[in-house]
Amino acid sequence: MPHFRPLPLLTLFSLPALALLLTLGTWQMQRMSWKADRIDAFEGRGEVASFQAALCNGFEGDFGPSVTGPAPLTGETLRVYTLRDAPGWARVGLMAVPACQAGEPDRLVFVETGFETLMHGDRTPVSQWRIEPLPAAGVFSGRNDPDTNQWYRFDVDAMAAALGADPARIAPVWARADLGLPQSLAQTPPSRHLGYALTWYGLALALVGVYAAFHVARGRLRL
């Protein structure tokens, strides 16, 4: 006849630990599914030949279509701090995009024209873009300094003032350099999340095994 008398203190610590390990494993499985969906959405976004087509056709989610047409940008540009392979400044200006309907005013869109590294100041021009919503400010984003042309977060009103533009005409999206799969998706592929999940589940199984073995050794568990 099965017999089980759990050790109170060991059980008190083991149950929360088991719940935590299972929760972490399940969370990693959810992250794997979420990231796979995001990668599919990015790879299925398509291409268009003009910024007007990208804006007028609309898009769902965070990834707009890739744009290969020319960017007729003139005038001043702002230096927006960003992280790529190395930290640097994205050169961002405003470009007029024809309206979708006749009689409507043209819209202004922030567009990246180049990237300057902090270390050497080398500028890499942009030849392909993707349309994305304007990025929200992060918790640790620095304060903008218009006097030195250093921007750490998108502030439409302040940036429009620096470029002498009407903020009401600026679209809530920007054209950033299309450099392939975003770093946030490429850095940890879905397969790695599966590995993390199996690790957490394996630790949970090991904990159950140690718990059972300890009770067997003390004569508190017989099957």
XYZ file of C-alpha atoms in Angstrom:
223
model
C 0.000 0.000 0.000
C 1.404 3.437 -0.913
C 2.579 5.480 2.025
C 3.534 9.163 2.057
C 4.251 11.453 5.011
C 5.614 14.768 3.680
C 8.278 16.639 5.595
C 6.610 19.962 6.461
C 9.613 22.274 6.120
C 10.941 20.670 2.935
C 7.473 20.730 1.393
C 7.003 24.365 2.394
C 10.077 25.383 0.393
C 9.704 22.886 -2.461
C 6.170 23.768 -3.562
C 6.842 27.487 -4.254
C 10.124 26.585 -5.968
C 8.328 24.053 -8.175
C 5.623 26.578 -9.035
C 8.276 29.160 -9.947
C 10.190 26.762 -12.204
C 7.020 25.698 -14.021
C 5.952 29.326 -14.420
C 9.321 30.282 -15.910
C 9.184 27.356 -18.319
C 5.670 28.254 -19.446
C 6.664 31.906 -19.862
C 9.549 30.919 -22.126
C 7.188 28.801 -24.242
C 4.879 31.795 -24.574
C 7.829 34.001 -25.530
C 8.853 31.484 -28.173
C 5.375 31.551 -29.735
C 5.149 35.351 -29.535
C 8.551 35.846 -31.128
C 7.828 33.362 -33.917
C 4.640 35.290 -34.728
C 6.569 38.573 -34.741
C 9.197 37.184 -37.100
C 6.471 35.892 -39.429
C 4.830 39.338 -39.395
C 8.145 41.019 -40.221
C 8.982 38.645 -43.045
C 5.497 38.958 -44.551
C 5.308 42.754 -44.605
C 6.082 43.084 -48.336
C 7.719 45.875 -50.355
C 6.481 49.061 -52.008
C 8.170 51.482 -54.393
C 7.231 54.786 -52.758
C 6.631 56.344 -49.369
C 3.184 57.410 -50.509
C 2.226 53.785 -51.159
C 3.595 52.745 -47.783
C 1.513 55.336 -45.947
C -1.672 55.105 -48.006
C -1.913 51.318 -48.094
C -1.732 51.154 -44.312
C -0.337 48.338 -42.233
C -1.137 46.416 -39.086
C 1.191 45.901 -36.162
C 4.626 47.419 -35.714
C 6.182 46.535 -39.074
C 5.354 48.467 -42.180
C 6.413 47.535 -45.700
C 9.938 47.950 -46.962
C 10.395 51.029 -49.176
C 12.982 51.012 -51.938
C 12.072 54.253 -53.696
C 14.078 57.475 -53.441
C 13.743 59.787 -50.449
C 13.627 63.372 -51.795
C 14.837 64.930 -48.563
C 16.358 68.378 -48.327
C 17.047 70.679 -45.429
C 18.321 70.192 -41.907
C 18.529 66.866 -40.095
C 18.425 65.970 -36.416
C 20.799 63.649 -34.587
C 18.743 60.964 -32.818
C 20.624 58.613 -30.506
C 20.098 54.954 -31.349
C 21.708 51.563 -30.857
C 22.677 49.441 -33.833
C 25.732 47.196 -33.879
C 27.295 50.136 -32.054
C 25.771 53.254 -30.481
C 25.490 56.289 -32.692
C 23.314 59.008 -34.174
C 20.595 58.413 -36.727
C 20.320 61.441 -38.999
C 16.593 62.202 -39.219
C 14.859 64.855 -41.298
C 11.376 65.628 -42.565
C 10.114 64.627 -45.984
C 6.894 65.721 -47.679
C 4.787 62.770 -48.824
C 1.907 63.336 -51.285
C -1.565 62.937 -49.824
C -3.565 59.783 -50.423
C -6.602 61.685 -51.715
C -6.687 64.628 -54.086
C -7.255 67.912 -52.305
C -5.742 66.760 -49.029
C -2.550 68.418 -47.766
C 0.747 66.604 -48.068
C 2.021 64.966 -44.921
C 5.437 65.253 -43.361
C 7.268 62.123 -42.319
C 10.424 61.740 -40.281
C 12.923 59.829 -42.409
C 16.371 58.505 -41.544
C 19.054 59.532 -44.010
C 22.156 58.069 -42.416
C 23.799 56.663 -39.303
C 26.893 58.077 -37.596
C 28.926 56.016 -35.157
C 29.910 57.645 -31.883
C 33.489 56.417 -32.072
C 34.510 57.596 -35.538
C 31.654 59.728 -36.822
C 31.495 57.731 -40.055
C 28.146 58.187 -41.771
C 26.430 55.269 -43.500
C 23.753 56.415 -45.976
C 20.354 54.726 -46.096
C 19.053 53.174 -49.319
C 16.124 51.143 -48.016
C 13.571 51.979 -45.355
C 10.707 50.493 -43.409
C 7.733 52.364 -41.982
C 7.149 52.036 -38.256
C 5.180 53.916 -35.594
C 7.178 56.627 -33.866
C 9.086 54.964 -31.017
C 7.899 55.639 -27.488
C 10.378 57.071 -25.016
C 12.101 54.493 -22.849
C 12.324 54.671 -19.076
C 16.025 55.478 -19.264
C 15.916 57.752 -22.319
C 17.975 60.903 -21.870
C 16.681 64.437 -22.164
C 16.672 66.085 -25.557
C 19.072 68.973 -26.110
C 17.919 70.987 -29.140
C 20.766 73.497 -28.704
C 23.392 70.834 -29.449
C 21.134 68.857 -31.803
C 21.145 65.778 -29.591
C 17.838 63.921 -29.363
C 17.196 60.872 -27.201
C 13.445 60.519 -27.667
C 10.936 61.523 -30.319
C 9.189 64.747 -29.314
C 7.125 65.743 -32.339
C 6.460 69.323 -31.257
C 10.061 70.075 -30.274
C 11.541 68.323 -33.299
C 9.126 70.083 -35.643
C 10.109 73.415 -34.106
C 13.790 72.610 -34.612
C 13.116 71.892 -38.288
C 10.733 74.808 -38.792
C 7.730 72.602 -39.575
C 4.084 72.445 -38.535
C 3.695 69.534 -36.070
C 0.050 69.056 -37.115
C 1.224 67.873 -40.550
C 3.601 65.225 -39.207
C 2.436 61.615 -39.562
C 2.644 59.359 -36.466
C 5.156 57.087 -38.218
C 8.738 57.351 -39.387
C 10.863 55.804 -42.117
C 13.852 54.141 -40.497
C 16.690 52.254 -42.109
C 15.640 48.734 -43.059
C 18.563 46.618 -41.921
C 16.796 43.274 -41.880
C 15.355 41.505 -38.866
C 15.287 43.862 -35.851
C 17.866 43.192 -33.173
C 15.132 42.564 -30.606
C 13.989 39.566 -32.665
C 17.327 38.353 -33.999
C 19.287 38.401 -30.747
C 17.334 35.562 -29.114
C 15.716 33.278 -31.735
C 12.612 31.209 -30.860
C 14.688 28.018 -30.651
C 16.677 29.503 -27.789
C 13.484 30.217 -25.856
C 12.589 26.543 -26.306
C 15.958 25.631 -24.826
C 15.339 27.917 -21.867
C 11.885 26.386 -21.344
C 13.275 22.847 -21.377
C 15.913 23.913 -18.859
C 13.303 25.260 -16.434
C 11.087 22.202 -16.879
C 14.120 19.964 -16.398
C 14.972 21.715 -13.144
C 11.368 21.273 -12.004
C 11.574 17.549 -12.763
C 14.892 17.311 -10.928
C 13.373 19.048 -7.907
C 10.527 16.522 -7.836
C 13.064 13.709 -8.094
C 15.183 15.030 -5.223
C 12.074 15.628 -3.127
C 10.859 12.071 -3.713
C 14.302 10.526 -3.129
C 14.684 12.405 0.147
C 11.347 11.074 1.401
C 12.168 7.528 0.278
C 15.480 7.682 2.140
C 13.667 8.806 5.306
C 11.081 6.067 4.989
C 8.321 8.579 4.416
C 7.494 7.465 0.880
C 6.729 3.923 -0.217
C 4.993 2.968 -3.451
